[in-house]
PDB file of C-alpha atoms (C1' of nucleotides) in Angstrom:
ATOM      1  CA  MET A   1       0.000   0.000   0.000  1.00 74.00           C
ATOM      2  CA  LEU A   2       1.265   3.407  -0.977  1.00 81.00           C
ATOM      3  CA  LEU A   3       0.317   5.078   2.284  1.00 88.00           C
ATOM      4  CA  ASP A   4       2.321   2.552   4.275  1.00 90.00           C
ATOM      5  CA  THR A   5       5.530   3.051   2.330  1.00 89.00           C
ATOM      6  CA  LEU A   6       4.938   6.753   2.515  1.00 88.00           C
ATOM      7  CA  THR A   7       4.501   6.712   6.274  1.00 90.00           C
ATOM      8  CA  GLU A   8       7.605   4.596   6.607  1.00 89.00           C
ATOM      9  CA  HIS A   9       9.774   7.178   4.836  1.00 90.00           C
ATOM     10  CA  TYR A  10       8.047  10.457   5.540  1.00 89.00           C
ATOM     11  CA  GLY A  11       6.060   9.711   8.693  1.00 89.00           C
ATOM     12  CA  PHE A  12       8.325  11.894  10.771  1.00 89.00           C
ATOM     13  CA  VAL A  13       8.168  14.808   8.388  1.00 89.00           C
ATOM     14  CA  PHE A  14       4.486  15.147   7.536  1.00 92.00           C
ATOM     15  CA  GLU A  15       1.305  14.895   9.582  1.00 91.00           C
ATOM     16  CA  ALA A  16      -1.202  12.114   8.903  1.00 92.00           C
ATOM     17  CA  PRO A  17      -3.691  14.086   6.792  1.00 94.00           C
ATOM     18  CA  LEU A  18      -0.956  15.303   4.476  1.00 93.00           C
ATOM     19  CA  LEU A  19       0.451  11.794   4.104  1.00 93.00           C
ATOM     20  CA  LYS A  20      -3.015  10.698   3.136  1.00 92.00           C
ATOM     21  CA  GLU A  21      -3.306  13.408   0.517  1.00 93.00           C
ATOM     22  CA  ILE A  22       0.097  12.563  -0.938  1.00 92.00           C
ATOM     23  CA  ALA A  23      -0.937   8.931  -1.195  1.00 92.00           C
ATOM     24  CA  GLN A  24      -4.129  10.033  -2.902  1.00 93.00           C
ATOM     25  CA  TYR A  25      -2.613  12.278  -5.565  1.00 93.00           C
ATOM     26  CA  GLY A  26       0.834  10.748  -5.962  1.00 91.00           C
ATOM     27  CA  GLN A  27       1.771   7.701  -7.918  1.00 92.00           C
ATOM     28  CA  LEU A  28       4.626   5.325  -7.195  1.00 93.00           C
ATOM     29  CA  LYS A  29       7.364   5.184  -9.789  1.00 94.00           C
ATOM     30  CA  LYS A  30      10.254   2.747  -9.953  1.00 94.00           C
ATOM     31  CA  VAL A  31      13.211   3.403 -12.203  1.00 94.00           C
ATOM     32  CA  ALA A  32      16.320   1.426 -13.058  1.00 93.00           C
ATOM     33  CA  ALA A  33      19.821   2.837 -12.719  1.00 91.00           C
ATOM     34  CA  GLY A  34      20.886   4.958 -15.673  1.00 89.00           C
ATOM     35  CA  MET A  35      17.370   5.922 -16.707  1.00 91.00           C
ATOM     36  CA  GLN A  36      16.753   9.539 -17.605  1.00 92.00           C
ATOM     37  CA  LEU A  37      13.973  11.104 -15.581  1.00 91.00           C
ATOM     38  CA  MET A  38      13.944  14.655 -16.852  1.00 89.00           C
ATOM     39  CA  ASP A  39      15.599  16.540 -19.647  1.00 90.00           C
ATOM     40  CA  ILE A  40      16.542  20.143 -20.216  1.00 88.00           C
ATOM     41  CA  GLY A  41      13.701  22.081 -21.721  1.00 87.00           C
ATOM     42  CA  ALA A  42      11.035  19.602 -20.685  1.00 88.00           C
ATOM     43  CA  PRO A  43       7.980  21.067 -18.984  1.00 87.00           C
ATOM     44  CA  ILE A  44       7.572  20.169 -15.325  1.00 85.00           C
ATOM     45  CA  THR A  45       4.197  18.834 -14.316  1.00 85.00           C
ATOM     46  CA  GLN A  46       5.214  16.563 -11.474  1.00 87.00           C
ATOM     47  CA  MET A  47       7.789  16.525  -8.752  1.00 87.00           C
ATOM     48  CA  PRO A  48       9.446  13.497  -7.206  1.00 90.00           C
ATOM     49  CA  LEU A  49       9.560  12.593  -3.529  1.00 91.00           C
ATOM     50  CA  LEU A  50      12.409  10.131  -3.298  1.00 92.00           C
ATOM     51  CA  LEU A  51      11.792   6.958  -1.295  1.00 92.00           C
ATOM     52  CA  SER A  52      14.952   5.026  -2.074  1.00 91.00           C
ATOM     53  CA  GLY A  53      17.954   5.184  -4.349  1.00 93.00           C
ATOM     54  CA  ALA A  54      19.609   8.305  -5.691  1.00 94.00           C
ATOM     55  CA  ILE A  55      19.194  10.708  -8.591  1.00 93.00           C
ATOM     56  CA  LYS A  56      21.982  12.757 -10.124  1.00 92.00           C
ATOM     57  CA  ILE A  57      21.287  16.238 -11.379  1.00 91.00           C
ATOM     58  CA  LEU A  58      23.208  17.425 -14.432  1.00 91.00           C
ATOM     59  CA  ARG A  59      23.648  20.637 -16.313  1.00 88.00           C
ATOM     60  CA  GLU A  60      24.516  20.669 -19.987  1.00 85.00           C
ATOM     61  CA  ASP A  61      26.434  23.144 -22.140  1.00 77.00           C
ATOM     62  CA  GLU A  62      25.940  24.097 -25.788  1.00 73.00           C
ATOM     63  CA  LYS A  63      28.115  21.268 -27.003  1.00 73.00           C
ATOM     64  CA  GLY A  64      26.167  18.667 -25.094  1.00 75.00           C
ATOM     65  CA  ASP A  65      28.853  18.164 -22.466  1.00 79.00           C
ATOM     66  CA  GLU A  66      27.507  17.378 -19.040  1.00 85.00           C
ATOM     67  CA  LEU A  67      28.405  18.557 -15.573  1.00 89.00           C
ATOM     68  CA  LEU A  68      27.164  16.944 -12.402  1.00 92.00           C
ATOM     69  CA  LEU A  69      25.602  19.413  -9.978  1.00 90.00           C
ATOM     70  CA  TYR A  70      24.530  17.240  -7.064  1.00 90.00           C
ATOM     71  CA  PHE A  71      22.770  14.088  -5.955  1.00 92.00           C
ATOM     72  CA  ILE A  72      19.256  13.762  -4.596  1.00 91.00           C
ATOM     73  CA  GLU A  73      18.775  11.108  -1.936  1.00 88.00           C
ATOM     74  CA  ARG A  74      16.003   9.485   0.056  1.00 84.00           C
ATOM     75  CA  GLY A  75      13.814  12.017   1.763  1.00 79.00           C
ATOM     76  CA  ASP A  76      14.719  14.685  -0.729  1.00 82.00           C
ATOM     77  CA  THR A  77      12.839  16.370  -3.463  1.00 83.00           C
ATOM     78  CA  CYS A  78      14.124  18.408  -6.336  1.00 75.00           C
ATOM     79  CA  ALA A  79      13.464  21.848  -4.972  1.00 69.00           C
ATOM     80  CA  MET A  80      15.007  23.431  -8.023  1.00 70.00           C
ATOM     81  CA  SER A  81      12.123  22.192 -10.068  1.00 69.00           C
ATOM     82  CA  PHE A  82       9.792  23.756  -7.558  1.00 68.00           C
ATOM     83  CA  SER A  83      10.896  27.256  -8.377  1.00 67.00           C
ATOM     84  CA  CYS A  84      10.609  26.416 -12.046  1.00 62.00           C
ATOM     85  CA  CYS A  85       7.148  24.968 -11.899  1.00 60.00           C
ATOM     86  CA  MET A  86       5.702  27.820  -9.870  1.00 64.00           C
ATOM     87  CA  GLY A  87       5.882  29.883 -13.009  1.00 65.00           C
ATOM     88  CA  GLY A  88       5.053  26.940 -15.232  1.00 65.00           C
ATOM     89  CA  ALA A  89       8.614  27.049 -16.559  1.00 72.00           C
ATOM     90  CA  LYS A  90      10.662  24.394 -18.290  1.00 81.00           C
ATOM     91  CA  SER A  91      13.388  22.333 -16.674  1.00 84.00           C
ATOM     92  CA  GLU A  92      16.867  23.844 -16.544  1.00 85.00           C
ATOM     93  CA  ILE A  93      18.492  20.563 -15.648  1.00 88.00           C
ATOM     94  CA  ARG A  94      18.672  16.904 -16.563  1.00 90.00           C
ATOM     95  CA  ALA A  95      17.975  14.154 -14.042  1.00 92.00           C
ATOM     96  CA  VAL A  96      19.336  10.641 -14.332  1.00 92.00           C
ATOM     97  CA  ALA A  97      18.879   7.749 -11.909  1.00 93.00           C
ATOM     98  CA  GLU A  98      22.207   6.953 -10.292  1.00 93.00           C
ATOM     99  CA  THR A  99      20.928   3.742  -8.750  1.00 93.00           C
ATOM    100  CA  ASP A 100      17.682   1.806  -8.947  1.00 93.00           C
ATOM    101  CA  SER A 101      15.248   4.166  -7.305  1.00 94.00           C
ATOM    102  CA  GLU A 102      11.700   4.470  -6.051  1.00 93.00           C
ATOM    103  CA  MET A 103       9.800   7.704  -5.832  1.00 93.00           C
ATOM    104  CA  ILE A 104       6.366   9.189  -5.594  1.00 92.00           C
ATOM    105  CA  MET A 105       5.399  11.584  -8.345  1.00 92.00           C
ATOM    106  CA  VAL A 106       3.123  14.369  -7.204  1.00 90.00           C
ATOM    107  CA  PRO A 107       1.336  16.846  -9.498  1.00 89.00           C
ATOM    108  CA  VAL A 108       2.627  20.374  -9.214  1.00 85.00           C
ATOM    109  CA  SER A 109      -0.853  21.770  -8.685  1.00 86.00           C
ATOM    110  CA  GLN A 110      -1.235  19.819  -5.459  1.00 89.00           C
ATOM    111  CA  MET A 111       2.172  20.849  -4.195  1.00 87.00           C
ATOM    112  CA  GLU A 112       1.306  24.494  -4.616  1.00 86.00           C
ATOM    113  CA  LYS A 113      -1.895  24.003  -2.682  1.00 90.00           C
ATOM    114  CA  TRP A 114      -0.116  22.249   0.187  1.00 92.00           C
ATOM    115  CA  MET A 115       2.197  25.204   0.540  1.00 89.00           C
ATOM    116  CA  PHE A 116      -0.738  27.080   2.028  1.00 92.00           C
ATOM    117  CA  THR A 117      -2.574  24.303   3.808  1.00 94.00           C
ATOM    118  CA  TYR A 118       0.264  22.423   5.484  1.00 93.00           C
ATOM    119  CA  LYS A 119       2.928  24.042   7.615  1.00 92.00           C
ATOM    120  CA  SER A 120       5.067  20.884   7.552  1.00 92.00           C
ATOM    121  CA  TRP A 121       5.032  20.883   3.761  1.00 91.00           C
ATOM    122  CA  GLN A 122       6.119  24.487   3.617  1.00 91.00           C
ATOM    123  CA  GLN A 123       8.957  23.688   5.989  1.00 92.00           C
ATOM    124  CA  PHE A 124       9.934  20.637   3.959  1.00 91.00           C
ATOM    125  CA  ILE A 125      10.196  22.597   0.733  1.00 89.00           C
ATOM    126  CA  LEU A 126      12.153  25.366   2.414  1.00 89.00           C
ATOM    127  CA  ASP A 127      14.598  22.941   4.047  1.00 89.00           C
ATOM    128  CA  SER A 128      15.033  21.031   0.845  1.00 89.00           C
ATOM    129  CA  TYR A 129      15.646  24.211  -1.078  1.00 87.00           C
ATOM    130  CA  GLN A 130      18.252  25.307   1.411  1.00 90.00           C
ATOM    131  CA  ALA A 131      20.027  21.947   1.328  1.00 89.00           C
ATOM    132  CA  ARG A 132      20.211  21.931  -2.470  1.00 89.00           C
ATOM    133  CA  MET A 133      21.453  25.483  -2.521  1.00 89.00           C
ATOM    134  CA  LYS A 134      24.194  24.613  -0.063  1.00 90.00           C
ATOM    135  CA  GLU A 135      25.342  21.668  -2.148  1.00 88.00           C
ATOM    136  CA  LEU A 136      25.236  23.764  -5.255  1.00 87.00           C
ATOM    137  CA  LEU A 137      27.416  26.425  -3.682  1.00 90.00           C
ATOM    138  CA  GLN A 138      29.899  23.763  -2.689  1.00 87.00           C
ATOM    139  CA  THR A 139      30.280  22.562  -6.251  1.00 86.00           C
ATOM    140  CA  VAL A 140      30.573  26.139  -7.425  1.00 87.00           C
ATOM    141  CA  ASP A 141      33.376  26.675  -4.911  1.00 85.00           C
ATOM    142  CA  THR A 142      35.430  23.748  -6.134  1.00 83.00           C
ATOM    143  CA  LEU A 143      34.761  24.747  -9.735  1.00 84.00           C
ATOM    144  CA  ALA A 144      35.868  28.318  -9.232  1.00 80.00           C
ATOM    145  CA  PHE A 145      39.153  27.368  -7.628  1.00 78.00           C
ATOM    146  CA  LEU A 146      39.919  24.661 -10.146  1.00 72.00           C
ATOM    147  CA  ARG A 147      40.778  22.093  -7.506  1.00 84.00           C
ATOM    148  CA  MET A 148      40.129  19.026  -9.533  1.00 90.00           C
ATOM    149  CA  ASP A 149      41.699  16.666  -6.990  1.00 88.00           C
ATOM    150  CA  ASP A 150      39.372  17.866  -4.225  1.00 88.00           C
ATOM    151  CA  ARG A 151      36.476  17.739  -6.586  1.00 91.00           C
ATOM    152  CA  LEU A 152      37.277  14.191  -7.566  1.00 93.00           C
ATOM    153  CA  LEU A 153      37.623  12.963  -4.000  1.00 92.00           C
ATOM    154  CA  LYS A 154      34.375  14.642  -3.000  1.00 91.00           C
ATOM    155  CA  HIS A 155      32.645  13.104  -5.972  1.00 92.00           C
ATOM    156  CA  LEU A 156      33.863   9.639  -5.051  1.00 93.00           C
ATOM    157  CA  GLN A 157      32.739  10.100  -1.472  1.00 92.00           C
ATOM    158  CA  ASP A 158      29.333  11.395  -2.560  1.00 91.00           C
ATOM    159  CA  LYS A 159      28.946   8.532  -4.932  1.00 92.00           C
ATOM    160  CA  ALA A 160      29.876   5.985  -2.279  1.00 93.00           C
ATOM    161  CA  LYS A 161      27.382   7.646   0.051  1.00 92.00           C
ATOM    162  CA  VAL A 162      24.392   7.655  -2.266  1.00 90.00           C
ATOM    163  CA  THR A 163      25.127   4.124  -3.407  1.00 90.00           C
ATOM    164  CA  GLY A 164      25.657   2.915   0.137  1.00 88.00           C
ATOM    165  CA  ASP A 165      28.681   1.001  -1.101  1.00 88.00           C
ATOM    166  CA  ASP A 166      32.357   1.901  -0.886  1.00 90.00           C
ATOM    167  CA  HIS A 167      32.933   0.056  -4.140  1.00 92.00           C
ATOM    168  CA  ILE A 168      32.259   2.374  -7.029  1.00 93.00           C
ATOM    169  CA  HIS A 169      31.451   0.628 -10.233  1.00 92.00           C
ATOM    170  CA  ALA A 170      32.461   3.090 -12.916  1.00 93.00           C
ATOM    171  CA  THR A 171      35.144   3.640 -15.521  1.00 94.00           C
ATOM    172  CA  HIS A 172      37.516   6.587 -15.405  1.00 94.00           C
ATOM    173  CA  GLN A 173      35.816   7.836 -18.538  1.00 94.00           C
ATOM    174  CA  GLU A 174      32.409   7.953 -16.884  1.00 94.00           C
ATOM    175  CA  ILE A 175      33.765   9.874 -13.910  1.00 94.00           C
ATOM    176  CA  ALA A 176      35.497  12.292 -16.258  1.00 94.00           C
ATOM    177  CA  TYR A 177      32.164  12.821 -17.961  1.00 92.00           C
ATOM    178  CA  ASP A 178      30.437  13.667 -14.667  1.00 92.00           C
ATOM    179  CA  LEU A 179      33.133  16.150 -13.672  1.00 93.00           C
ATOM    180  CA  HIS A 180      33.432  17.530 -17.177  1.00 92.00           C
ATOM    181  CA  THR A 181      37.105  16.741 -17.679  1.00 92.00           C
ATOM    182  CA  SER A 182      39.203  14.259 -19.627  1.00 93.00           C
ATOM    183  CA  ARG A 183      39.809  10.643 -18.771  1.00 93.00           C
ATOM    184  CA  VAL A 184      43.585  11.141 -18.586  1.00 94.00           C
ATOM    185  CA  VAL A 185      43.234  13.711 -15.842  1.00 94.00           C
ATOM    186  CA  ILE A 186      40.983  11.432 -13.812  1.00 95.00           C
ATOM    187  CA  SER A 187      43.380   8.521 -14.244  1.00 95.00           C
ATOM    188  CA  ARG A 188      46.272  10.607 -12.985  1.00 94.00           C
ATOM    189  CA  LEU A 189      44.418  12.013  -9.996  1.00 94.00           C
ATOM    190  CA  LEU A 190      43.010   8.621  -9.098  1.00 94.00           C
ATOM    191  CA  LYS A 191      46.522   7.240  -9.189  1.00 93.00           C
ATOM    192  CA  LYS A 192      47.601  10.022  -6.867  1.00 93.00           C
ATOM    193  CA  LEU A 193      44.757   9.285  -4.468  1.00 93.00           C
ATOM    194  CA  GLU A 194      45.703   5.637  -4.527  1.00 92.00           C
ATOM    195  CA  ASN A 195      49.286   6.475  -3.598  1.00 91.00           C
ATOM    196  CA  GLU A 196      47.967   8.590  -0.749  1.00 90.00           C
ATOM    197  CA  GLY A 197      46.096   5.519   0.467  1.00 88.00           C
ATOM    198  CA  LYS A 198      42.659   7.073   0.105  1.00 90.00           C
ATOM    199  CA  ILE A 199      41.357   4.669  -2.505  1.00 92.00           C
ATOM    200  CA  SER A 200      42.299   1.455  -4.237  1.00 92.00           C
ATOM    201  CA  LEU A 201      41.997   0.944  -7.964  1.00 93.00           C
ATOM    202  CA  HIS A 202      40.836  -1.997 -10.029  1.00 91.00           C
ATOM    203  CA  ARG A 203      39.395  -2.248 -13.474  1.00 90.00           C
ATOM    204  CA  ASN A 204      35.817  -0.938 -13.400  1.00 92.00           C
ATOM    205  CA  ASP A 205      35.971  -0.648  -9.644  1.00 92.00           C
ATOM    206  CA  ILE A 206      37.243   1.979  -7.231  1.00 94.00           C
ATOM    207  CA  THR A 207      37.214   1.306  -3.502  1.00 93.00           C
ATOM    208  CA  VAL A 208      36.938   4.366  -1.304  1.00 90.00           C
ATOM    209  CA  ILE A 209      38.949   3.799   1.868  1.00 86.00           C
ATOM    210  CA  ASP A 210      38.971   7.274   3.360  1.00 72.00           C
ATOM    211  CA  LEU A 211      35.301   8.006   4.003  1.00 68.00           C
TER     212      LEU A 211
ATOM    213  C1'  DA B   5      45.205 -16.243 -30.192  1.00 93.81           C
ATOM    214  C1'  DC B   6      43.206 -11.989 -31.383  1.00 93.81           C
ATOM    215  C1'  DA B   7      40.208  -7.889 -30.898  1.00 93.81           C
ATOM    216  C1'  DT B   8      38.272  -4.671 -27.837  1.00 93.81           C
ATOM    217  C1'  DT B   9      38.047  -1.789 -24.061  1.00 93.81           C
ATOM    218  C1'  DA B  10      40.028   0.230 -19.733  1.00 93.81           C
ATOM    219  C1'  DA B  11      43.856   2.235 -17.559  1.00 93.81           C
ATOM    220  C1'  DG B  12      48.774   4.196 -17.106  1.00 93.81           C
ATOM    221  C1'  DT B  13      52.505   7.442 -18.702  1.00 93.81           C
ATOM    222  C1'  DG B  14      55.651  10.975 -20.882  1.00 93.81           C
ATOM    223  C1'  DA B  15      55.801  14.942 -23.392  1.00 93.81           C
ATOM    224  C1'  DT B  16      53.746  19.186 -24.989  1.00 93.81           C
ATOM    225  C1'  DT B  17      50.737  23.310 -24.779  1.00 93.81           C
TER     226       DT B  17
ATOM    227  C1'  DA C   4      44.481  21.013 -16.498  1.00 93.81           C
ATOM    228  C1'  DA C   5      43.931  19.494 -21.373  1.00 93.81           C
ATOM    229  C1'  DT C   6      45.485  16.972 -25.309  1.00 93.81           C
ATOM    230  C1'  DC C   7      48.213  13.770 -27.990  1.00 93.81           C
ATOM    231  C1'  DA C   8      50.418   9.703 -28.749  1.00 93.81           C
ATOM    232  C1'  DC C   9      51.583   5.489 -27.193  1.00 93.81           C
ATOM    233  C1'  DT C  10      52.004   1.440 -23.850  1.00 93.81           C
ATOM    234  C1'  DT C  11      50.212  -1.926 -20.808  1.00 93.81           C
ATOM    235  C1'  DA C  12      46.680  -4.611 -18.663  1.00 93.81           C
ATOM    236  C1'  DA C  13      42.157  -6.908 -18.413  1.00 93.81           C
ATOM    237  C1'  DT C  14      38.320  -9.040 -20.745  1.00 93.81           C
ATOM    238  C1'  DG C  15      35.480 -10.979 -24.225  1.00 93.81           C
ATOM    239  C1'  DT C  16      35.010 -14.141 -28.466  1.00 93.81           C
TER     240       DT C  16
END
DNA sequence: ACATTAAGTGATT
DNA sequence: AATCACTTAATGT
């Protein structure tokens, strides 16, 4: 039952009547890892409430190169899309499932209504917005100061965190793609991190030791 | 055994 | 930090 799963994950955040409403208007959605959930330019009609798994949020430049902004985890929602959908705007970002994930999709119209009727909802959106903004500023910081080694280590740690596994299953090329750099650079920095004893390298598998 | 793909390295910009 | 050119290692057929 949808309400049960909902209570399990969000029971501490929302009061009973709101949980009931979410169960009524939302629909459960399960996605496999690697699946694209939202693309740049697509209109936003629904917003996800994440139950399990993780979603990565990407920005894209003119040439189609991607840059990872941040991850969304259980108990999060994409607050960025909230500001967009208030004005009926289109998505500025792309969302891809990092792991197999479950979420509840809620129509935007309902979410707007709840802003006025439920204090806990208002708080949830505000908190979520603040958390995303903080993460975003962090990535901006590392970008601005061109510290690719810090960026890489943080990315590995984030990835291990959202996956819940210290073994990262990814090629150097894929990581380079996320951080918008070349594979050679990633290989070199990974090698450096390995020498520093922070990670261990194997083909298609990086083990994060220093968490 | 051979082809393909992933990873490591030196040199250059 | 990015790119090139090349080597070495792991994996699939």
